[in-house]
Short mmCIF file of C-alpha atoms and ligand atoms in Angstrom, two decimals:
data_model
loop_
_atom_site.label_atom_id
_atom_site.label_comp_id
_atom_site.label_asym_id
_atom_site.label_seq_id
_atom_site.Cartn_x
_atom_site.Cartn_y
_atom_site.Cartn_z
CA MET A 1 -89.33 -43.55 -23.68
CA SER A 2 -92.14 -42.41 -21.41
CA SER A 3 -93.37 -45.99 -20.96
CA ARG A 4 -90.05 -46.95 -19.38
CA GLY A 5 -90.23 -44.07 -16.91
CA ASN A 6 -88.04 -41.14 -15.89
CA TRP A 7 -86.92 -39.52 -12.66
CA GLY A 8 -89.30 -36.77 -11.58
CA SER A 9 -86.53 -34.49 -10.35
CA LYS A 10 -82.80 -34.05 -9.98
CA VAL A 11 -82.94 -34.68 -6.24
CA GLY A 12 -85.00 -37.78 -6.95
CA PHE A 13 -82.24 -39.26 -9.11
CA ILE A 14 -79.50 -38.40 -6.63
CA LEU A 15 -81.43 -39.95 -3.75
CA ALA A 16 -82.43 -43.07 -5.66
CA ALA A 17 -78.88 -43.66 -6.92
CA SER A 18 -77.47 -42.93 -3.48
CA GLY A 19 -80.04 -45.36 -2.11
CA SER A 20 -78.66 -47.96 -4.48
CA ALA A 21 -75.08 -47.25 -3.48
CA VAL A 22 -75.74 -47.05 0.24
CA GLY A 23 -76.57 -50.51 1.49
CA LEU A 24 -75.28 -53.51 3.36
CA GLY A 25 -72.02 -52.73 1.58
CA ASN A 26 -71.61 -49.58 3.65
CA ILE A 27 -72.95 -50.57 7.04
CA TRP A 28 -72.26 -54.30 7.18
CA ARG A 29 -69.42 -55.00 4.72
CA PHE A 30 -67.31 -51.83 5.00
CA PRO A 31 -66.79 -52.02 8.80
CA TYR A 32 -65.83 -55.70 8.89
CA THR A 33 -63.57 -55.36 5.84
CA THR A 34 -61.93 -52.35 7.50
CA GLY A 35 -61.55 -54.31 10.74
CA LYS A 36 -60.05 -57.28 8.94
CA ASN A 37 -57.62 -55.10 6.99
CA GLY A 38 -56.08 -53.19 9.85
CA GLY A 39 -58.29 -50.12 10.15
CA ALA A 40 -57.20 -46.67 9.02
CA VAL A 41 -54.79 -47.78 6.25
CA PHE A 42 -57.65 -49.56 4.55
CA VAL A 43 -59.89 -46.49 4.95
CA LEU A 44 -57.25 -44.33 3.32
CA ILE A 45 -56.78 -46.60 0.30
CA TYR A 46 -60.53 -46.94 0.04
CA LEU A 47 -60.99 -43.17 -0.20
CA VAL A 48 -58.37 -42.98 -2.96
CA ALA A 49 -60.08 -45.86 -4.79
CA ILE A 50 -63.44 -44.07 -4.67
CA LEU A 51 -62.04 -40.86 -6.14
CA VAL A 52 -59.60 -42.27 -8.67
CA VAL A 53 -61.42 -45.36 -9.92
CA ALA A 54 -65.01 -45.73 -8.74
CA LEU A 55 -66.25 -42.19 -9.38
CA PRO A 56 -64.93 -42.16 -12.98
CA VAL A 57 -66.64 -45.52 -13.65
CA LEU A 58 -69.86 -44.18 -12.11
CA ILE A 59 -69.73 -41.21 -14.49
CA ALA A 60 -69.12 -43.58 -17.41
CA GLU A 61 -72.05 -45.84 -16.50
CA VAL A 62 -74.54 -43.02 -15.95
CA ALA A 63 -73.45 -41.33 -19.20
CA LEU A 64 -73.82 -44.57 -21.18
CA GLY A 65 -77.28 -45.07 -19.69
CA ARG A 66 -78.46 -41.55 -20.39
CA PHE A 67 -77.00 -41.49 -23.90
CA THR A 68 -78.80 -44.67 -24.96
CA GLY A 69 -81.86 -44.48 -22.69
CA LYS A 70 -81.65 -48.23 -22.27
CA ASN A 71 -80.98 -51.17 -19.95
CA PRO A 72 -77.37 -52.51 -19.99
CA VAL A 73 -77.92 -55.01 -22.84
CA GLY A 74 -79.67 -52.41 -24.97
CA ALA A 75 -77.12 -49.76 -24.07
CA PHE A 76 -74.07 -51.71 -25.25
CA ALA A 77 -75.92 -52.83 -28.36
CA ALA A 78 -77.06 -49.30 -29.21
CA VAL A 79 -73.54 -47.89 -29.21
CA ARG A 80 -71.94 -50.91 -30.83
CA PRO A 81 -74.61 -53.00 -32.62
CA GLY A 82 -72.16 -55.86 -33.17
CA PRO A 83 -71.77 -58.14 -36.17
CA GLY A 84 -74.64 -59.36 -38.31
CA GLY A 85 -76.60 -57.87 -41.15
CA GLY A 86 -75.45 -57.94 -44.78
CA GLY A 87 -72.46 -59.59 -46.43
CA PRO A 88 -71.85 -63.28 -47.19
CA SER A 89 -72.90 -65.43 -44.26
CA PRO A 90 -69.84 -66.72 -42.40
CA SER A 91 -69.23 -70.34 -41.44
CA PRO A 92 -71.06 -71.61 -38.33
CA GLY A 93 -67.81 -71.59 -36.32
CA ARG A 94 -67.09 -67.99 -37.19
CA ARG A 95 -70.68 -67.07 -36.51
CA ILE A 96 -70.50 -68.52 -32.98
CA LEU A 97 -67.16 -66.83 -32.41
CA LYS A 98 -68.54 -63.52 -33.65
CA SER A 99 -71.65 -63.73 -31.53
CA LEU A 100 -69.40 -64.40 -28.54
CA MET A 101 -67.53 -61.20 -29.23
CA GLN A 102 -70.41 -58.82 -28.96
CA TRP A 103 -70.21 -56.07 -26.40
CA LYS A 104 -73.77 -56.59 -25.36
CA LEU A 105 -72.57 -59.75 -23.63
CA VAL A 106 -71.21 -57.44 -20.93
CA GLY A 107 -74.80 -56.21 -20.58
CA TYR A 108 -76.11 -59.78 -20.36
CA LEU A 109 -73.51 -60.55 -17.73
CA GLY A 110 -74.82 -57.53 -15.80
CA VAL A 111 -78.43 -58.75 -15.97
CA LEU A 112 -77.37 -62.24 -14.84
CA THR A 113 -75.22 -60.77 -12.07
CA GLY A 114 -78.23 -58.71 -10.96
CA PHE A 115 -80.29 -61.89 -10.50
CA MET A 116 -77.53 -63.62 -8.62
CA ILE A 117 -76.56 -60.73 -6.36
CA LEU A 118 -80.20 -60.10 -5.53
CA SER A 119 -80.59 -63.76 -4.56
CA TYR A 120 -77.91 -63.77 -1.84
CA TYR A 121 -77.97 -60.08 -0.88
CA SER A 122 -81.66 -60.48 0.01
CA VAL A 123 -80.75 -63.35 2.34
CA ILE A 124 -78.47 -61.06 4.35
CA ALA A 125 -81.10 -58.33 4.12
CA GLY A 126 -83.50 -60.89 5.63
CA TRP A 127 -81.09 -61.31 8.57
CA THR A 128 -81.32 -57.60 9.26
CA VAL A 129 -85.11 -57.93 9.47
CA GLY A 130 -84.74 -60.98 11.73
CA TYR A 131 -82.37 -59.13 14.06
CA PHE A 132 -84.66 -56.11 13.99
CA PHE A 133 -87.40 -58.31 15.45
CA LYS A 134 -84.96 -59.77 17.98
CA ALA A 135 -84.18 -56.21 19.01
CA VAL A 136 -87.81 -55.04 19.14
CA THR A 137 -88.92 -58.02 21.21
CA GLY A 138 -86.02 -57.47 23.62
CA GLU A 139 -84.52 -60.88 22.81
CA ILE A 140 -81.33 -59.07 21.99
CA GLN A 141 -80.97 -58.10 25.66
CA GLN A 142 -80.21 -61.72 26.46
CA ILE A 143 -77.33 -61.94 23.99
CA THR A 144 -73.88 -62.15 25.60
CA THR A 145 -70.34 -62.85 24.44
CA ALA A 146 -70.86 -66.43 25.54
CA ASN A 147 -74.03 -67.17 23.59
CA THR A 148 -73.97 -64.78 20.62
CA GLU A 149 -72.36 -67.32 18.30
CA GLN A 150 -75.00 -69.86 19.17
CA VAL A 151 -77.88 -67.37 18.79
CA TYR A 152 -76.56 -66.41 15.36
CA HIS A 153 -76.03 -70.03 14.37
CA SER A 154 -79.48 -71.21 15.37
CA PHE A 155 -80.96 -68.17 13.58
CA VAL A 156 -79.20 -68.73 10.25
CA SER A 157 -79.68 -72.47 10.33
CA ASN A 158 -83.45 -72.34 10.74
CA PRO A 159 -84.43 -73.16 7.13
CA LEU A 160 -88.07 -72.17 7.26
CA LEU A 161 -87.35 -68.83 8.94
CA GLN A 162 -84.57 -68.07 6.46
CA ILE A 163 -86.75 -68.78 3.44
CA CYS A 164 -89.61 -66.72 4.91
CA LEU A 165 -87.32 -63.75 5.58
CA LEU A 166 -85.89 -63.99 2.06
CA ALA A 167 -89.38 -64.12 0.57
CA PHE A 168 -90.50 -61.19 2.73
CA PHE A 169 -87.59 -59.03 1.63
CA LEU A 170 -88.02 -59.92 -2.04
CA PHE A 171 -91.71 -59.11 -1.71
CA LEU A 172 -90.93 -55.61 -0.39
CA THR A 173 -88.48 -55.09 -3.26
CA VAL A 174 -90.94 -56.24 -5.92
CA PHE A 175 -93.67 -54.12 -4.34
CA VAL A 176 -91.64 -50.94 -4.87
CA VAL A 177 -90.16 -51.77 -8.29
CA ALA A 178 -93.58 -52.75 -9.69
CA ARG A 179 -94.76 -49.21 -8.95
CA GLY A 180 -92.32 -47.73 -11.42
CA VAL A 181 -89.43 -45.33 -11.55
CA SER A 182 -90.74 -42.06 -10.21
CA GLY A 183 -93.88 -43.37 -8.46
CA GLY A 184 -92.11 -46.27 -6.75
CA ILE A 185 -88.34 -46.15 -6.58
CA GLU A 186 -87.96 -42.38 -6.38
CA ARG A 187 -90.85 -41.87 -3.96
CA PHE A 188 -89.56 -44.49 -1.52
CA ALA A 189 -85.96 -43.27 -1.77
CA LYS A 190 -87.08 -39.73 -0.93
CA ILE A 191 -88.63 -40.98 2.30
CA LEU A 192 -86.14 -43.68 3.25
CA MET A 193 -82.85 -41.84 2.68
CA PRO A 194 -83.54 -38.94 5.10
CA VAL A 195 -84.83 -41.44 7.70
CA LEU A 196 -81.59 -43.35 7.32
CA LEU A 197 -79.48 -40.22 7.86
CA GLY A 198 -81.50 -39.32 10.94
CA ILE A 199 -81.01 -42.75 12.52
CA LEU A 200 -77.29 -42.63 11.72
CA ALA A 201 -76.92 -39.28 13.45
CA LEU A 202 -78.63 -40.59 16.60
CA LEU A 203 -76.46 -43.69 16.70
CA LEU A 204 -73.34 -41.65 16.13
CA VAL A 205 -73.97 -39.49 19.19
CA ARG A 206 -74.58 -42.61 21.30
CA SER A 207 -71.44 -44.34 20.07
CA LEU A 208 -69.06 -41.41 20.42
CA THR A 209 -70.10 -40.83 24.02
CA LEU A 210 -69.34 -44.42 25.09
CA SER A 211 -66.34 -44.97 27.32
CA ASN A 212 -63.16 -45.98 25.50
CA ALA A 213 -64.59 -44.60 22.22
CA SER A 214 -61.23 -42.97 21.55
CA ALA A 215 -59.46 -46.33 21.18
CA GLY A 216 -61.94 -47.23 18.47
CA LEU A 217 -61.40 -43.90 16.76
CA ALA A 218 -57.64 -44.38 16.81
CA PHE A 219 -57.93 -47.82 15.18
CA TYR A 220 -60.27 -46.39 12.57
CA LEU A 221 -58.56 -43.10 11.83
CA LYS A 222 -54.84 -43.33 12.66
CA PRO A 223 -53.09 -45.28 9.91
CA ASP A 224 -50.60 -47.95 10.88
CA PHE A 225 -48.63 -48.26 7.65
CA SER A 226 -47.14 -51.60 8.61
CA LYS A 227 -50.60 -53.03 7.82
CA PHE A 228 -50.25 -52.05 4.15
CA SER A 229 -50.27 -55.04 1.77
CA PHE A 230 -51.43 -56.20 -1.66
CA PRO A 231 -54.64 -57.87 -0.39
CA VAL A 232 -55.54 -54.64 1.44
CA VAL A 233 -55.38 -52.77 -1.89
CA VAL A 234 -57.38 -55.45 -3.71
CA GLU A 235 -60.09 -55.47 -1.06
CA ALA A 236 -60.30 -51.68 -0.95
CA LEU A 237 -60.75 -51.51 -4.73
CA GLY A 238 -63.33 -54.31 -4.74
CA GLN A 239 -65.20 -52.68 -1.87
CA ALA A 240 -65.30 -49.38 -3.77
CA PHE A 241 -66.94 -51.00 -6.82
CA PHE A 242 -69.43 -52.97 -4.76
CA SER A 243 -70.32 -50.01 -2.61
CA MET A 244 -70.97 -47.72 -5.56
CA SER A 245 -73.13 -50.38 -7.28
CA LEU A 246 -70.81 -50.59 -10.29
CA GLY A 247 -70.06 -53.36 -12.75
CA MET A 248 -73.51 -54.83 -13.30
CA GLY A 249 -75.33 -52.04 -15.05
CA THR A 250 -77.32 -50.65 -12.11
CA MET A 251 -76.00 -47.18 -12.76
CA ILE A 252 -76.44 -47.60 -16.53
CA THR A 253 -80.09 -48.41 -15.87
CA TYR A 254 -80.58 -45.56 -13.37
CA GLY A 255 -78.73 -43.28 -15.80
CA SER A 256 -81.22 -44.17 -18.53
CA TYR A 257 -83.96 -42.40 -16.53
CA VAL A 258 -81.96 -39.18 -16.16
CA ASN A 259 -83.02 -36.02 -17.92
CA LYS A 260 -80.78 -34.63 -20.67
CA THR A 261 -80.66 -31.26 -18.96
CA GLU A 262 -79.14 -32.64 -15.80
CA ASN A 263 -75.57 -31.97 -14.75
CA LEU A 264 -73.95 -35.44 -14.68
CA PRO A 265 -70.59 -34.61 -13.06
CA GLY A 266 -72.43 -32.74 -10.29
CA SER A 267 -75.03 -35.42 -9.60
CA THR A 268 -72.54 -38.28 -9.65
CA ALA A 269 -70.25 -36.42 -7.26
CA TRP A 270 -73.16 -36.18 -4.80
CA ILE A 271 -73.81 -39.91 -5.10
CA ALA A 272 -70.15 -40.74 -4.40
CA PHE A 273 -70.17 -38.28 -1.51
CA PHE A 274 -73.26 -39.78 0.16
CA ASP A 275 -72.02 -43.31 -0.34
CA THR A 276 -68.64 -42.55 1.20
CA LEU A 277 -70.12 -40.44 3.97
CA ILE A 278 -72.43 -43.19 5.11
CA ALA A 279 -69.75 -45.90 5.03
CA PHE A 280 -67.50 -43.56 6.98
CA LEU A 281 -70.22 -42.83 9.54
CA ALA A 282 -70.96 -46.54 9.92
CA GLY A 283 -67.30 -47.04 10.87
CA LEU A 284 -67.47 -44.11 13.28
CA ILE A 285 -70.42 -45.79 14.97
CA ILE A 286 -69.18 -49.36 15.01
CA PHE A 287 -65.50 -49.09 16.03
CA PRO A 288 -66.01 -47.04 19.22
CA ALA A 289 -68.74 -49.52 20.20
CA ILE A 290 -66.45 -52.51 19.57
CA PHE A 291 -63.61 -51.03 21.60
CA HIS A 292 -66.03 -49.97 24.32
CA ALA A 293 -67.04 -53.60 24.71
CA GLY A 294 -63.44 -54.83 24.42
CA MET A 295 -64.13 -56.98 21.37
CA ASP A 296 -62.09 -57.90 18.30
CA PRO A 297 -62.52 -55.52 15.31
CA ALA A 298 -61.25 -58.25 12.96
CA GLY A 299 -64.25 -60.47 13.74
CA GLY A 300 -65.25 -60.94 10.07
CA PRO A 301 -68.67 -60.89 8.40
CA GLY A 302 -70.41 -61.65 11.70
CA LEU A 303 -69.31 -58.30 13.13
CA VAL A 304 -72.66 -56.61 12.78
CA PHE A 305 -74.80 -59.64 13.65
CA LYS A 306 -72.70 -61.29 16.36
CA ILE A 307 -70.91 -58.42 18.05
CA LEU A 308 -73.28 -55.47 17.91
CA PRO A 309 -76.16 -57.25 19.70
CA VAL A 310 -73.80 -57.94 22.62
CA ILE A 311 -72.92 -54.28 22.68
CA PHE A 312 -76.54 -53.17 22.50
CA ALA A 313 -77.34 -55.51 25.38
CA GLN A 314 -74.70 -53.89 27.60
CA MET A 315 -74.98 -50.31 26.48
CA PRO A 316 -77.20 -47.72 28.14
CA GLY A 317 -80.18 -47.10 25.85
CA GLY A 318 -79.50 -50.33 23.94
CA LEU A 319 -83.17 -51.18 23.92
CA ILE A 320 -83.80 -48.18 21.69
CA PHE A 321 -80.56 -48.06 19.72
CA GLY A 322 -80.62 -51.78 18.91
CA PRO A 323 -83.90 -51.74 16.98
CA LEU A 324 -82.96 -48.42 15.37
CA PHE A 325 -79.71 -49.86 14.07
CA PHE A 326 -81.29 -52.91 12.49
CA LEU A 327 -84.08 -50.80 11.05
CA LEU A 328 -81.40 -48.62 9.49
CA LEU A 329 -79.71 -51.65 7.97
CA SER A 330 -82.99 -52.96 6.56
CA ILE A 331 -83.83 -49.62 4.96
CA ALA A 332 -80.37 -49.28 3.45
CA ALA A 333 -80.59 -52.82 2.10
CA LEU A 334 -84.03 -52.22 0.60
CA THR A 335 -83.04 -49.18 -1.45
CA SER A 336 -80.18 -51.32 -2.82
CA THR A 337 -82.19 -54.45 -3.63
CA ILE A 338 -84.65 -52.19 -5.46
CA SER A 339 -81.84 -51.04 -7.75
CA VAL A 340 -80.53 -54.55 -8.31
CA LEU A 341 -83.98 -55.83 -9.29
CA GLU A 342 -84.46 -52.83 -11.58
CA VAL A 343 -81.69 -54.09 -13.90
CA PRO A 344 -83.37 -57.35 -15.03
CA VAL A 345 -86.76 -55.59 -14.92
CA ALA A 346 -85.59 -52.81 -17.26
CA PHE A 347 -84.14 -55.51 -19.52
CA ALA A 348 -87.46 -57.37 -19.56
CA ILE A 349 -89.40 -54.17 -20.31
CA ASP A 350 -87.08 -52.95 -23.10
CA GLU A 351 -86.03 -56.18 -24.75
CA LEU A 352 -88.77 -58.69 -23.94
CA LYS A 353 -91.59 -56.11 -24.07
CA LEU A 354 -93.05 -57.27 -20.77
CA ASN A 355 -95.02 -54.81 -18.67
CA ARG A 356 -93.31 -53.56 -15.51
CA ARG A 357 -95.60 -55.16 -12.98
CA LYS A 358 -95.42 -58.58 -14.60
CA ALA A 359 -91.65 -58.34 -15.08
CA ALA A 360 -91.07 -57.41 -11.43
CA TRP A 361 -93.19 -60.27 -10.11
CA ILE A 362 -91.81 -62.94 -12.44
CA ILE A 363 -88.20 -61.97 -11.76
CA GLY A 364 -88.88 -61.73 -8.03
CA ILE A 365 -90.28 -65.26 -7.95
CA ILE A 366 -87.38 -66.69 -9.97
CA THR A 367 -84.95 -64.92 -7.64
CA LEU A 368 -86.63 -66.51 -4.66
CA GLY A 369 -85.94 -69.92 -6.18
CA VAL A 370 -82.32 -69.03 -6.96
CA GLY A 371 -81.89 -67.59 -3.45
CA ILE A 372 -82.98 -70.69 -1.54
CA PRO A 373 -79.53 -72.39 -1.52
CA SER A 374 -78.01 -69.17 -0.12
CA ALA A 375 -80.74 -69.04 2.51
CA LEU A 376 -79.95 -72.59 3.55
CA SER A 377 -76.17 -72.56 3.52
CA GLU A 378 -73.69 -69.92 4.57
CA ASN A 379 -70.98 -71.65 2.54
CA PHE A 380 -73.07 -71.39 -0.57
CA LEU A 381 -73.75 -67.73 0.16
CA GLY A 382 -70.00 -67.16 0.48
CA LEU A 383 -69.36 -68.90 -2.84
CA TRP A 384 -72.05 -66.83 -4.56
CA ASN A 385 -70.56 -63.64 -3.15
CA TYR A 386 -67.14 -64.68 -4.45
CA ILE A 387 -68.40 -65.46 -7.96
CA TRP A 388 -70.93 -62.66 -8.43
CA GLY A 389 -70.09 -60.00 -5.87
CA ASN A 390 -66.32 -60.14 -6.41
CA LEU A 391 -65.46 -61.71 -9.75
CA SER A 392 -68.40 -60.83 -11.96
CA LEU A 393 -68.72 -57.22 -10.79
CA SER A 394 -65.01 -56.69 -11.48
CA ILE A 395 -65.27 -58.18 -14.97
CA GLY A 396 -68.32 -56.00 -15.62
CA ALA A 397 -66.54 -52.83 -14.48
CA LEU A 398 -63.56 -53.73 -16.68
CA GLY A 399 -65.96 -54.17 -19.60
CA VAL A 400 -67.50 -50.74 -18.99
CA ALA A 401 -64.12 -49.00 -18.75
CA ILE A 402 -62.75 -50.58 -21.94
CA PHE A 403 -66.00 -50.05 -23.80
CA VAL A 404 -66.33 -46.39 -22.88
CA GLY A 405 -62.60 -45.73 -23.19
CA TYR A 406 -61.93 -47.43 -26.52
CA VAL A 407 -65.16 -48.40 -28.29
CA TRP A 408 -67.61 -45.61 -27.59
CA LYS A 409 -64.51 -43.41 -27.11
CA THR A 410 -63.93 -40.84 -24.41
CA SER A 411 -64.46 -37.89 -26.77
CA LYS A 412 -68.02 -39.02 -27.58
CA ALA A 413 -68.71 -39.96 -23.97
CA LEU A 414 -67.58 -36.51 -22.89
CA LEU A 415 -70.17 -34.92 -25.19
CA GLU A 416 -72.82 -36.78 -23.22
CA ILE A 417 -71.25 -36.11 -19.84
CA THR A 418 -71.10 -32.37 -20.41
CA LYS A 419 -74.62 -32.13 -21.81
CA GLY A 420 -76.61 -30.21 -19.22
CA SER A 421 -73.58 -28.81 -17.43
CA GLU A 422 -71.40 -25.88 -18.38
CA ARG A 423 -68.10 -27.64 -17.94
CA PHE A 424 -66.44 -30.69 -16.52
CA ARG A 425 -63.29 -29.56 -14.76
CA PHE A 426 -61.85 -33.03 -14.35
CA ALA A 427 -62.34 -34.21 -17.95
CA GLY A 428 -58.60 -34.81 -18.41
CA PHE A 429 -58.35 -36.88 -15.27
CA TRP A 430 -61.51 -38.77 -16.14
CA ILE A 431 -60.01 -39.83 -19.50
CA LEU A 432 -56.79 -40.92 -17.80
CA SER A 433 -58.73 -42.99 -15.30
CA ILE A 434 -61.13 -44.68 -17.72
CA LYS A 435 -58.47 -45.55 -20.30
CA TYR A 436 -55.56 -46.52 -18.07
CA ILE A 437 -55.90 -46.37 -14.28
CA THR A 438 -59.23 -48.17 -14.00
CA PRO A 439 -58.49 -51.09 -16.36
CA LEU A 440 -55.10 -51.62 -14.69
CA SER A 441 -56.64 -51.51 -11.22
CA ILE A 442 -59.24 -54.06 -12.19
CA VAL A 443 -56.63 -56.39 -13.63
CA LEU A 444 -54.96 -56.11 -10.23
CA ILE A 445 -58.22 -57.02 -8.50
CA LEU A 446 -58.73 -59.96 -10.85
CA VAL A 447 -55.25 -61.28 -10.13
CA GLY A 448 -56.03 -60.97 -6.43
CA ILE A 449 -59.38 -62.71 -6.75
CA ILE A 450 -58.45 -65.48 -9.17
CA VAL A 451 -54.81 -66.22 -8.43
CA LEU A 452 -54.65 -65.46 -4.72
CA GLY A 453 -58.26 -66.41 -4.00
CA ILE A 454 -58.89 -63.16 -2.13
CA THR A 455 -62.55 -62.79 -1.27
CA PHE A 456 -64.25 -59.84 0.37
N1 LIG B 1 -73.98 -50.83 -3.45
C1 LIG B 1 -74.79 -51.75 -2.72
C2 LIG B 1 -74.29 -51.78 -1.28
O1 LIG B 1 -73.32 -51.14 -0.95
C3 LIG B 1 -74.77 -53.13 -3.30
C4 LIG B 1 -75.01 -53.19 -4.77
C5 LIG B 1 -74.05 -53.75 -5.59
C6 LIG B 1 -76.16 -52.68 -5.32
C7 LIG B 1 -74.22 -53.80 -6.96
C8 LIG B 1 -76.35 -52.70 -6.70
C9 LIG B 1 -75.38 -53.27 -7.51
O2 LIG B 1 -74.86 -52.44 -0.44
#
């Protein structure tokens, strides 16, 4: 086990896993999804989704990882080895059918999803670096309501720049992952997460003291129940899974490096708390700023890239707060891409017996190739997000819930969950969620995604 690596400390695990959870999902996706879905009602449903569905799945993933000490493919296979071995050999048809019914396929789907999410997520992460430079060089000061669309458009449709930014971001990610679990991922998370909190606090003070901030706060915090609808629920649930890095084995992998003496319910509660806190703070920063500038909160995915620069250009101190904001986004994105890359890397180390450095570089280079279409076309990026970020993550989370609830069984999972902690007060609720509430919620999301074509 020591060759795979382990977290050096309890705080290290909490910070690294929080670093995975806190990302573009919190600071870029959460505010525009909230804006699109009517504000406070969405926030309310989102909070319920985190507590009732996402946190129980997080506990299940970390427990499965720690129990097996393996990457997602290895973890599913270790608990349920699947068919094969002795007995008369079945007909080829049955053999194919049987091999299609192995649980470790959920693990393979996770590894594949990791590749794919990394490929388009790093493109958006590259935009944050690009806008950081625009902010540092003062270019952002020239952005106005009239030209912001055009600035954004000429930025994202510059193919060479896009590919360079993607390559740069993937390089940073590989650089950290190649250095290992405690020496790379944990060390960087311990530096980057406090920096991120510090920048958030500064921005928060700036935003809340802007004129008309209260209108933004009302939109964000005072629910208007007439905005309640089925798509709002679907998007809140999907956002909760994405934001907590669930459904593709990231938390199984990070769980596999956790010490047996660690208190899982306690640590996972911290991770959910940080993730929710930072999404919530991002909203507290962005909505007052939007209302201050008199702009539309339902502006869509461009919210952070098209609207905020205009606000920074007009706002007192924008020359400092602009670069800080985009630096914050880049840091948050980096601690997430690290965790996404770690899934295929752990798979390559465990199952293909590659060494870490080689695995990280090879997978990074392949991801660069896979990411090029997303770097060149926003439509393609949207499609990839729909397939991998919405559909595949939901299927993966459904797989985890059914597997832990009915195959591994909640009683055995609970033995692992309570190892290292005296008691787990919410065990009864956790069982209820994993066996019934979570699978039903995900079926709801899948209906929304597949039948109604909802994308988020
Ligand atoms: N949770 C990350 C974010 O909010 C994204 C992510 C999804 C990371 C899935 C890992 C796995 O930005």
